Amino acid sequence: ETGVTQSPTHLIKTRGQQVTLRCSSQSGHNTVSWYQQALGQGPQFIFQYYREEENGRGNFPPRFSGLQFPNYSSELNVNALELDDSALYLCASSLTWDSETQYFGPGTRLLVL
Amino acid sequence: SQQGEEDPQALSIQEGENATMNCSYKTSINNLQWYRQNSGRGLVHLILIRSNEREKHSGRLRVTLDTSKKSSSLLITASRAADTASYFCATEDNAGNMLTFGGGTRLMVKP
């Protein structure tokens, strides 16, 4: 157990819809990173939030956005869902932005039909 | 895009045997980490090796890093059926705020 939780565990959406995924970090961790993991592949970095501001972004379009709240919770929002957005979405919390160790949640599996 | 490649993509061994997985990467790194993932669930951090280290041990795990060849290996000794999982290497670059993962090695340990 890493102390990082995510909700929901599974989600089914239709193409064009919007989705919000939630993550609760370890207490005291001011940094959260989000990753997308397509089936059979390694995770890909979406973005990182540090003290409620975006602190780095991977190669993902602007329809992927996030929020981080002072209570160690965060959200990943995806607009205009596409079939290729079907994946496992993982959040990871760390003590601060350049901490070596990230603690991963169990993930949310999103299916876009 | 993924930083590196892992080799082999899949590995099947008998309980008690050793398992070796290799990882190659492309750019300069701050450190390299190995993670384990069971059945598409969350990632569990196994071990971290810094760019100025060459070898590290943790229980039945041994990791090596060769920065001149931009490669790393993970050795699991005396494997158990419970070691069955996917194993990923991940590199942290000098910016220090993101991990770049390889494609993973799927290990099956038969009892």
PDB file of C-alpha atoms in Angstrom:
ATOM      1  CA  GLU A   1       0.000   0.000   0.000  1.00  0.00           C
ATOM      2  CA  THR A   2       1.427   3.359  -1.053  1.00  0.00           C
ATOM      3  CA  GLY A   3      -1.171   5.542   0.626  1.00  0.00           C
ATOM      4  CA  VAL A   4      -2.216   6.942  -2.754  1.00  0.00           C
ATOM      5  CA  THR A   5      -5.814   6.319  -3.800  1.00  0.00           C
ATOM      6  CA  GLN A   6      -7.633   6.869  -7.074  1.00  0.00           C
ATOM      7  CA  SER A   7     -11.290   6.938  -8.067  1.00  0.00           C
ATOM      8  CA  PRO A   8     -13.127   5.513  -9.805  1.00  0.00           C
ATOM      9  CA  THR A   9     -11.396   2.184 -10.422  1.00  0.00           C
ATOM     10  CA  HIS A  10     -13.125   1.675 -13.772  1.00  0.00           C
ATOM     11  CA  LEU A  11     -15.006   4.006 -16.089  1.00  0.00           C
ATOM     12  CA  ILE A  12     -16.717   3.687 -19.461  1.00  0.00           C
ATOM     13  CA  LYS A  13     -17.328   6.773 -21.601  1.00  0.00           C
ATOM     14  CA  THR A  14     -18.358   7.505 -25.171  1.00  0.00           C
ATOM     15  CA  ARG A  15     -16.263   9.324 -27.740  1.00  0.00           C
ATOM     16  CA  GLY A  16     -16.634  13.092 -27.424  1.00  0.00           C
ATOM     17  CA  GLN A  17     -17.551  13.037 -23.736  1.00  0.00           C
ATOM     18  CA  GLN A  18     -15.543  14.552 -20.905  1.00  0.00           C
ATOM     19  CA  VAL A  19     -14.115  12.694 -17.909  1.00  0.00           C
ATOM     20  CA  THR A  20     -12.674  13.616 -14.513  1.00  0.00           C
ATOM     21  CA  LEU A  21     -10.384  11.233 -12.667  1.00  0.00           C
ATOM     22  CA  ARG A  22      -9.436  11.784  -9.038  1.00  0.00           C
ATOM     23  CA  CYS A  23      -6.367  11.094  -6.954  1.00  0.00           C
ATOM     24  CA  SER A  24      -5.628  11.463  -3.272  1.00  0.00           C
ATOM     25  CA  SER A  25      -1.935  11.845  -2.500  1.00  0.00           C
ATOM     26  CA  GLN A  26      -0.026  10.897   0.610  1.00  0.00           C
ATOM     27  CA  SER A  27      -0.385  13.497   3.323  1.00  0.00           C
ATOM     28  CA  GLY A  28       2.424  16.040   3.122  1.00  0.00           C
ATOM     29  CA  HIS A  29       3.208  15.349  -0.542  1.00  0.00           C
ATOM     30  CA  ASN A  30       2.992  18.603  -2.482  1.00  0.00           C
ATOM     31  CA  THR A  31       3.596  17.070  -5.916  1.00  0.00           C
ATOM     32  CA  VAL A  32       1.423  14.838  -8.056  1.00  0.00           C
ATOM     33  CA  SER A  33       2.210  13.397 -11.472  1.00  0.00           C
ATOM     34  CA  TRP A  34      -0.188  11.742 -13.895  1.00  0.00           C
ATOM     35  CA  TYR A  35       0.663   8.981 -16.358  1.00  0.00           C
ATOM     36  CA  GLN A  36      -1.256   7.250 -19.143  1.00  0.00           C
ATOM     37  CA  GLN A  37      -0.591   3.566 -19.720  1.00  0.00           C
ATOM     38  CA  ALA A  38      -2.018   1.999 -22.865  1.00  0.00           C
ATOM     39  CA  LEU A  39      -2.525  -1.750 -22.875  1.00  0.00           C
ATOM     40  CA  GLY A  40       0.764  -3.620 -23.190  1.00  0.00           C
ATOM     41  CA  GLN A  41       2.915  -0.491 -22.948  1.00  0.00           C
ATOM     42  CA  GLY A  42       4.812   1.417 -20.311  1.00  0.00           C
ATOM     43  CA  PRO A  43       3.321   4.499 -18.647  1.00  0.00           C
ATOM     44  CA  GLN A  44       3.720   7.862 -20.381  1.00  0.00           C
ATOM     45  CA  PHE A  45       4.079  11.114 -18.461  1.00  0.00           C
ATOM     46  CA  ILE A  46       1.118  13.472 -18.913  1.00  0.00           C
ATOM     47  CA  PHE A  47       1.970  16.302 -16.499  1.00  0.00           C
ATOM     48  CA  GLN A  48       3.028  17.169 -12.986  1.00  0.00           C
ATOM     49  CA  TYR A  49       1.516  19.585 -10.493  1.00  0.00           C
ATOM     50  CA  TYR A  50       3.591  21.160  -7.735  1.00  0.00           C
ATOM     51  CA  ARG A  51       1.906  23.355  -5.132  1.00  0.00           C
ATOM     52  CA  GLU A  52      -1.213  23.630  -7.307  1.00  0.00           C
ATOM     53  CA  GLU A  53       0.579  24.763 -10.461  1.00  0.00           C
ATOM     54  CA  GLU A  54       1.588  22.794 -13.538  1.00  0.00           C
ATOM     55  CA  ASN A  55       5.302  21.949 -13.322  1.00  0.00           C
ATOM     56  CA  GLY A  56       6.070  20.052 -16.481  1.00  0.00           C
ATOM     57  CA  ARG A  57       4.081  18.457 -19.252  1.00  0.00           C
ATOM     58  CA  GLY A  58       4.601  15.523 -21.560  1.00  0.00           C
ATOM     59  CA  ASN A  59       3.514  15.190 -25.165  1.00  0.00           C
ATOM     60  CA  PHE A  60      -0.232  15.412 -24.564  1.00  0.00           C
ATOM     61  CA  PRO A  61      -2.710  17.877 -26.129  1.00  0.00           C
ATOM     62  CA  PRO A  62      -4.378  20.695 -24.148  1.00  0.00           C
ATOM     63  CA  ARG A  63      -7.602  18.707 -23.814  1.00  0.00           C
ATOM     64  CA  PHE A  64      -5.740  16.909 -21.011  1.00  0.00           C
ATOM     65  CA  SER A  65      -5.805  19.262 -18.031  1.00  0.00           C
ATOM     66  CA  GLY A  66      -5.397  18.994 -14.308  1.00  0.00           C
ATOM     67  CA  LEU A  67      -6.024  20.554 -10.952  1.00  0.00           C
ATOM     68  CA  GLN A  68      -4.332  20.136  -7.614  1.00  0.00           C
ATOM     69  CA  PHE A  69      -5.964  21.171  -4.335  1.00  0.00           C
ATOM     70  CA  PRO A  70      -4.466  22.147  -0.977  1.00  0.00           C
ATOM     71  CA  ASN A  71      -5.931  19.034   0.693  1.00  0.00           C
ATOM     72  CA  TYR A  72      -3.559  16.701  -1.256  1.00  0.00           C
ATOM     73  CA  SER A  73      -6.227  15.746  -3.787  1.00  0.00           C
ATOM     74  CA  SER A  74      -5.970  16.268  -7.520  1.00  0.00           C
ATOM     75  CA  GLU A  75      -7.909  15.761 -10.737  1.00  0.00           C
ATOM     76  CA  LEU A  76      -7.141  14.818 -14.308  1.00  0.00           C
ATOM     77  CA  ASN A  77      -9.690  16.108 -16.812  1.00  0.00           C
ATOM     78  CA  VAL A  78      -9.906  14.915 -20.385  1.00  0.00           C
ATOM     79  CA  ASN A  79     -12.207  16.691 -22.849  1.00  0.00           C
ATOM     80  CA  ALA A  80     -13.493  15.465 -26.221  1.00  0.00           C
ATOM     81  CA  LEU A  81     -12.587  11.860 -25.509  1.00  0.00           C
ATOM     82  CA  GLU A  82     -11.119   9.805 -28.329  1.00  0.00           C
ATOM     83  CA  LEU A  83     -10.963   6.031 -28.676  1.00  0.00           C
ATOM     84  CA  ASP A  84      -7.182   6.137 -28.164  1.00  0.00           C
ATOM     85  CA  ASP A  85      -7.688   7.670 -24.718  1.00  0.00           C
ATOM     86  CA  SER A  86      -8.675   4.195 -23.498  1.00  0.00           C
ATOM     87  CA  ALA A  87      -5.949   3.345 -21.003  1.00  0.00           C
ATOM     88  CA  LEU A  88      -4.985   2.944 -17.360  1.00  0.00           C
ATOM     89  CA  TYR A  89      -4.434   6.357 -15.776  1.00  0.00           C
ATOM     90  CA  LEU A  90      -2.000   6.423 -12.889  1.00  0.00           C
ATOM     91  CA  CYS A  91      -1.285   9.192 -10.457  1.00  0.00           C
ATOM     92  CA  ALA A  92       1.866   9.319  -8.376  1.00  0.00           C
ATOM     93  CA  SER A  93       2.610  11.540  -5.427  1.00  0.00           C
ATOM     94  CA  SER A  94       5.995  12.659  -4.167  1.00  0.00           C
ATOM     95  CA  LEU A  95       7.230  14.753  -1.274  1.00  0.00           C
ATOM     96  CA  THR A  96       8.307  17.519  -3.588  1.00  0.00           C
ATOM     97  CA  TRP A  97       8.858  18.128  -7.306  1.00  0.00           C
ATOM     98  CA  ASP A  98      12.382  16.733  -7.489  1.00  0.00           C
ATOM     99  CA  SER A  99      11.983  13.848  -5.054  1.00  0.00           C
ATOM    100  CA  GLU A 100      13.530  10.666  -6.367  1.00  0.00           C
ATOM    101  CA  THR A 101      10.696   8.386  -5.282  1.00  0.00           C
ATOM    102  CA  GLN A 102       7.143   8.591  -6.569  1.00  0.00           C
ATOM    103  CA  TYR A 103       4.339   6.604  -4.950  1.00  0.00           C
ATOM    104  CA  PHE A 104       1.783   5.295  -7.408  1.00  0.00           C
ATOM    105  CA  GLY A 105      -1.924   4.781  -6.921  1.00  0.00           C
ATOM    106  CA  PRO A 106      -3.750   1.684  -8.243  1.00  0.00           C
ATOM    107  CA  GLY A 107      -4.987   3.497 -11.334  1.00  0.00           C
ATOM    108  CA  THR A 108      -8.274   4.194 -13.082  1.00  0.00           C
ATOM    109  CA  ARG A 109      -9.040   2.093 -16.138  1.00  0.00           C
ATOM    110  CA  LEU A 110     -10.873   4.182 -18.737  1.00  0.00           C
ATOM    111  CA  LEU A 111     -12.626   2.653 -21.716  1.00  0.00           C
ATOM    112  CA  VAL A 112     -13.831   4.963 -24.478  1.00  0.00           C
ATOM    113  CA  LEU A 113     -16.423   3.483 -26.841  1.00  0.00           C
TER     114      LEU A 113
ATOM    115  CA  SER B   1       7.484   8.545 -26.608  1.00  0.00           C
ATOM    116  CA  GLN B   2       9.273   5.956 -24.493  1.00  0.00           C
ATOM    117  CA  GLN B   3      12.821   6.556 -23.352  1.00  0.00           C
ATOM    118  CA  GLY B   4      14.086   3.065 -23.696  1.00  0.00           C
ATOM    119  CA  GLU B   5      13.630  -0.471 -24.682  1.00  0.00           C
ATOM    120  CA  GLU B   6      13.436  -3.461 -22.416  1.00  0.00           C
ATOM    121  CA  ASP B   7      14.706  -6.867 -23.301  1.00  0.00           C
ATOM    122  CA  PRO B   8      13.271  -9.429 -23.356  1.00  0.00           C
ATOM    123  CA  GLN B   9       9.649  -8.371 -23.790  1.00  0.00           C
ATOM    124  CA  ALA B  10       8.564 -11.624 -22.139  1.00  0.00           C
ATOM    125  CA  LEU B  11      10.391 -14.159 -19.991  1.00  0.00           C
ATOM    126  CA  SER B  12       9.201 -17.511 -18.649  1.00  0.00           C
ATOM    127  CA  ILE B  13      11.258 -19.386 -16.050  1.00  0.00           C
ATOM    128  CA  GLN B  14      10.870 -22.053 -13.386  1.00  0.00           C
ATOM    129  CA  GLU B  15      10.672 -21.245  -9.701  1.00  0.00           C
ATOM    130  CA  GLY B  16      14.142 -21.084  -8.185  1.00  0.00           C
ATOM    131  CA  GLU B  17      15.829 -19.872 -11.364  1.00  0.00           C
ATOM    132  CA  ASN B  18      17.265 -16.393 -11.799  1.00  0.00           C
ATOM    133  CA  ALA B  19      15.607 -13.799 -14.044  1.00  0.00           C
ATOM    134  CA  THR B  20      17.551 -11.089 -15.832  1.00  0.00           C
ATOM    135  CA  MET B  21      15.929  -8.128 -17.558  1.00  0.00           C
ATOM    136  CA  ASN B  22      17.732  -5.436 -19.497  1.00  0.00           C
ATOM    137  CA  CYS B  23      16.881  -1.827 -20.169  1.00  0.00           C
ATOM    138  CA  SER B  24      18.427   0.654 -22.579  1.00  0.00           C
ATOM    139  CA  TYR B  25      17.807   4.390 -22.656  1.00  0.00           C
ATOM    140  CA  LYS B  26      18.680   7.297 -24.889  1.00  0.00           C
ATOM    141  CA  THR B  27      19.487  10.477 -22.987  1.00  0.00           C
ATOM    142  CA  SER B  28      21.490  11.589 -19.948  1.00  0.00           C
ATOM    143  CA  ILE B  29      19.846  10.620 -16.694  1.00  0.00           C
ATOM    144  CA  ASN B  30      19.809  11.589 -13.042  1.00  0.00           C
ATOM    145  CA  ASN B  31      18.807   8.128 -11.918  1.00  0.00           C
ATOM    146  CA  LEU B  32      17.202   4.919 -13.156  1.00  0.00           C
ATOM    147  CA  GLN B  33      14.453   3.108 -11.297  1.00  0.00           C
ATOM    148  CA  TRP B  34      12.806  -0.292 -11.577  1.00  0.00           C
ATOM    149  CA  TYR B  35       9.123  -0.821 -10.929  1.00  0.00           C
ATOM    150  CA  ARG B  36       6.892  -3.854 -10.738  1.00  0.00           C
ATOM    151  CA  GLN B  37       3.259  -4.029 -11.870  1.00  0.00           C
ATOM    152  CA  ASN B  38       0.833  -6.849 -11.155  1.00  0.00           C
ATOM    153  CA  SER B  39      -1.986  -7.460 -13.643  1.00  0.00           C
ATOM    154  CA  GLY B  40      -2.327  -3.891 -14.900  1.00  0.00           C
ATOM    155  CA  ARG B  41      -2.571  -2.378 -11.437  1.00  0.00           C
ATOM    156  CA  GLY B  42      -0.445   0.312  -9.790  1.00  0.00           C
ATOM    157  CA  LEU B  43       3.326   0.415  -9.973  1.00  0.00           C
ATOM    158  CA  VAL B  44       5.454  -0.627  -7.010  1.00  0.00           C
ATOM    159  CA  HIS B  45       8.886   0.964  -6.670  1.00  0.00           C
ATOM    160  CA  LEU B  46      11.592  -1.705  -6.370  1.00  0.00           C
ATOM    161  CA  ILE B  47      14.982  -0.028  -6.489  1.00  0.00           C
ATOM    162  CA  LEU B  48      16.702   3.176  -7.595  1.00  0.00           C
ATOM    163  CA  ILE B  49      20.255   3.549  -8.845  1.00  0.00           C
ATOM    164  CA  ARG B  50      21.846   6.949  -9.305  1.00  0.00           C
ATOM    165  CA  SER B  51      23.899   7.907 -12.341  1.00  0.00           C
ATOM    166  CA  ASN B  52      27.137   7.797 -10.320  1.00  0.00           C
ATOM    167  CA  GLU B  53      26.482   4.273  -9.035  1.00  0.00           C
ATOM    168  CA  ARG B  54      27.325   1.072 -10.867  1.00  0.00           C
ATOM    169  CA  GLU B  55      25.600  -1.629  -8.825  1.00  0.00           C
ATOM    170  CA  LYS B  56      23.001  -1.852  -6.104  1.00  0.00           C
ATOM    171  CA  HIS B  57      21.409  -4.679  -4.142  1.00  0.00           C
ATOM    172  CA  SER B  58      18.105  -5.002  -2.318  1.00  0.00           C
ATOM    173  CA  GLY B  59      17.162  -8.437  -1.004  1.00  0.00           C
ATOM    174  CA  ARG B  60      16.931 -10.765  -4.013  1.00  0.00           C
ATOM    175  CA  LEU B  61      17.303  -7.852  -6.448  1.00  0.00           C
ATOM    176  CA  ARG B  62      20.538  -6.718  -8.061  1.00  0.00           C
ATOM    177  CA  VAL B  63      20.651  -3.732 -10.397  1.00  0.00           C
ATOM    178  CA  THR B  64      23.558  -2.612 -12.533  1.00  0.00           C
ATOM    179  CA  LEU B  65      23.949   0.614 -14.463  1.00  0.00           C
ATOM    180  CA  ASP B  66      26.369   1.326 -17.307  1.00  0.00           C
ATOM    181  CA  THR B  67      26.041   4.991 -18.258  1.00  0.00           C
ATOM    182  CA  SER B  68      28.587   4.654 -21.059  1.00  0.00           C
ATOM    183  CA  LYS B  69      26.327   2.113 -22.764  1.00  0.00           C
ATOM    184  CA  LYS B  70      23.132   3.748 -21.491  1.00  0.00           C
ATOM    185  CA  SER B  71      21.913   0.429 -20.155  1.00  0.00           C
ATOM    186  CA  SER B  72      20.802  -1.232 -16.945  1.00  0.00           C
ATOM    187  CA  SER B  73      19.952  -4.741 -15.861  1.00  0.00           C
ATOM    188  CA  LEU B  74      17.729  -6.130 -13.129  1.00  0.00           C
ATOM    189  CA  LEU B  75      18.517  -9.567 -11.728  1.00  0.00           C
ATOM    190  CA  ILE B  76      16.005 -11.393  -9.555  1.00  0.00           C
ATOM    191  CA  THR B  77      17.627 -14.346  -7.842  1.00  0.00           C
ATOM    192  CA  ALA B  78      15.870 -17.519  -6.666  1.00  0.00           C
ATOM    193  CA  SER B  79      12.603 -16.480  -8.295  1.00  0.00           C
ATOM    194  CA  ARG B  80       9.225 -17.336  -6.815  1.00  0.00           C
ATOM    195  CA  ALA B  81       5.792 -17.739  -8.413  1.00  0.00           C
ATOM    196  CA  ALA B  82       4.818 -14.511  -6.626  1.00  0.00           C
ATOM    197  CA  ASP B  83       7.433 -12.646  -8.711  1.00  0.00           C
ATOM    198  CA  THR B  84       5.175 -13.094 -11.765  1.00  0.00           C
ATOM    199  CA  ALA B  85       4.498  -9.531 -12.940  1.00  0.00           C
ATOM    200  CA  SER B  86       5.557  -6.892 -15.449  1.00  0.00           C
ATOM    201  CA  TYR B  87       8.785  -5.071 -14.694  1.00  0.00           C
ATOM    202  CA  PHE B  88       9.512  -1.576 -15.967  1.00  0.00           C
ATOM    203  CA  CYS B  89      12.618   0.554 -15.947  1.00  0.00           C
ATOM    204  CA  ALA B  90      12.150   4.301 -15.696  1.00  0.00           C
ATOM    205  CA  THR B  91      14.659   7.087 -16.045  1.00  0.00           C
ATOM    206  CA  GLU B  92      14.602  10.473 -14.389  1.00  0.00           C
ATOM    207  CA  ASP B  93      16.293  13.191 -16.387  1.00  0.00           C
ATOM    208  CA  ASN B  94      18.274  16.120 -15.045  1.00  0.00           C
ATOM    209  CA  ALA B  95      15.137  18.289 -14.895  1.00  0.00           C
ATOM    210  CA  GLY B  96      13.995  15.874 -12.210  1.00  0.00           C
ATOM    211  CA  ASN B  97      10.272  16.167 -12.566  1.00  0.00           C
ATOM    212  CA  MET B  98       9.219  13.250 -14.744  1.00  0.00           C
ATOM    213  CA  LEU B  99       9.843   9.562 -15.232  1.00  0.00           C
ATOM    214  CA  THR B 100      10.228   8.062 -18.692  1.00  0.00           C
ATOM    215  CA  PHE B 101       9.343   4.392 -18.797  1.00  0.00           C
ATOM    216  CA  GLY B 102      10.379   1.544 -21.034  1.00  0.00           C
ATOM    217  CA  GLY B 103       7.928  -0.906 -22.548  1.00  0.00           C
ATOM    218  CA  GLY B 104       8.369  -3.490 -19.803  1.00  0.00           C
ATOM    219  CA  THR B 105       9.306  -7.144 -19.442  1.00  0.00           C
ATOM    220  CA  ARG B 106       6.526  -9.583 -18.655  1.00  0.00           C
ATOM    221  CA  LEU B 107       7.929 -12.214 -16.300  1.00  0.00           C
ATOM    222  CA  MET B 108       6.194 -15.501 -15.624  1.00  0.00           C
ATOM    223  CA  VAL B 109       7.586 -17.766 -12.920  1.00  0.00           C
ATOM    224  CA  LYS B 110       6.164 -21.283 -13.069  1.00  0.00           C
ATOM    225  CA  PRO B 111       5.817 -23.200  -9.808  1.00  0.00           C
TER     226      PRO B 111
END
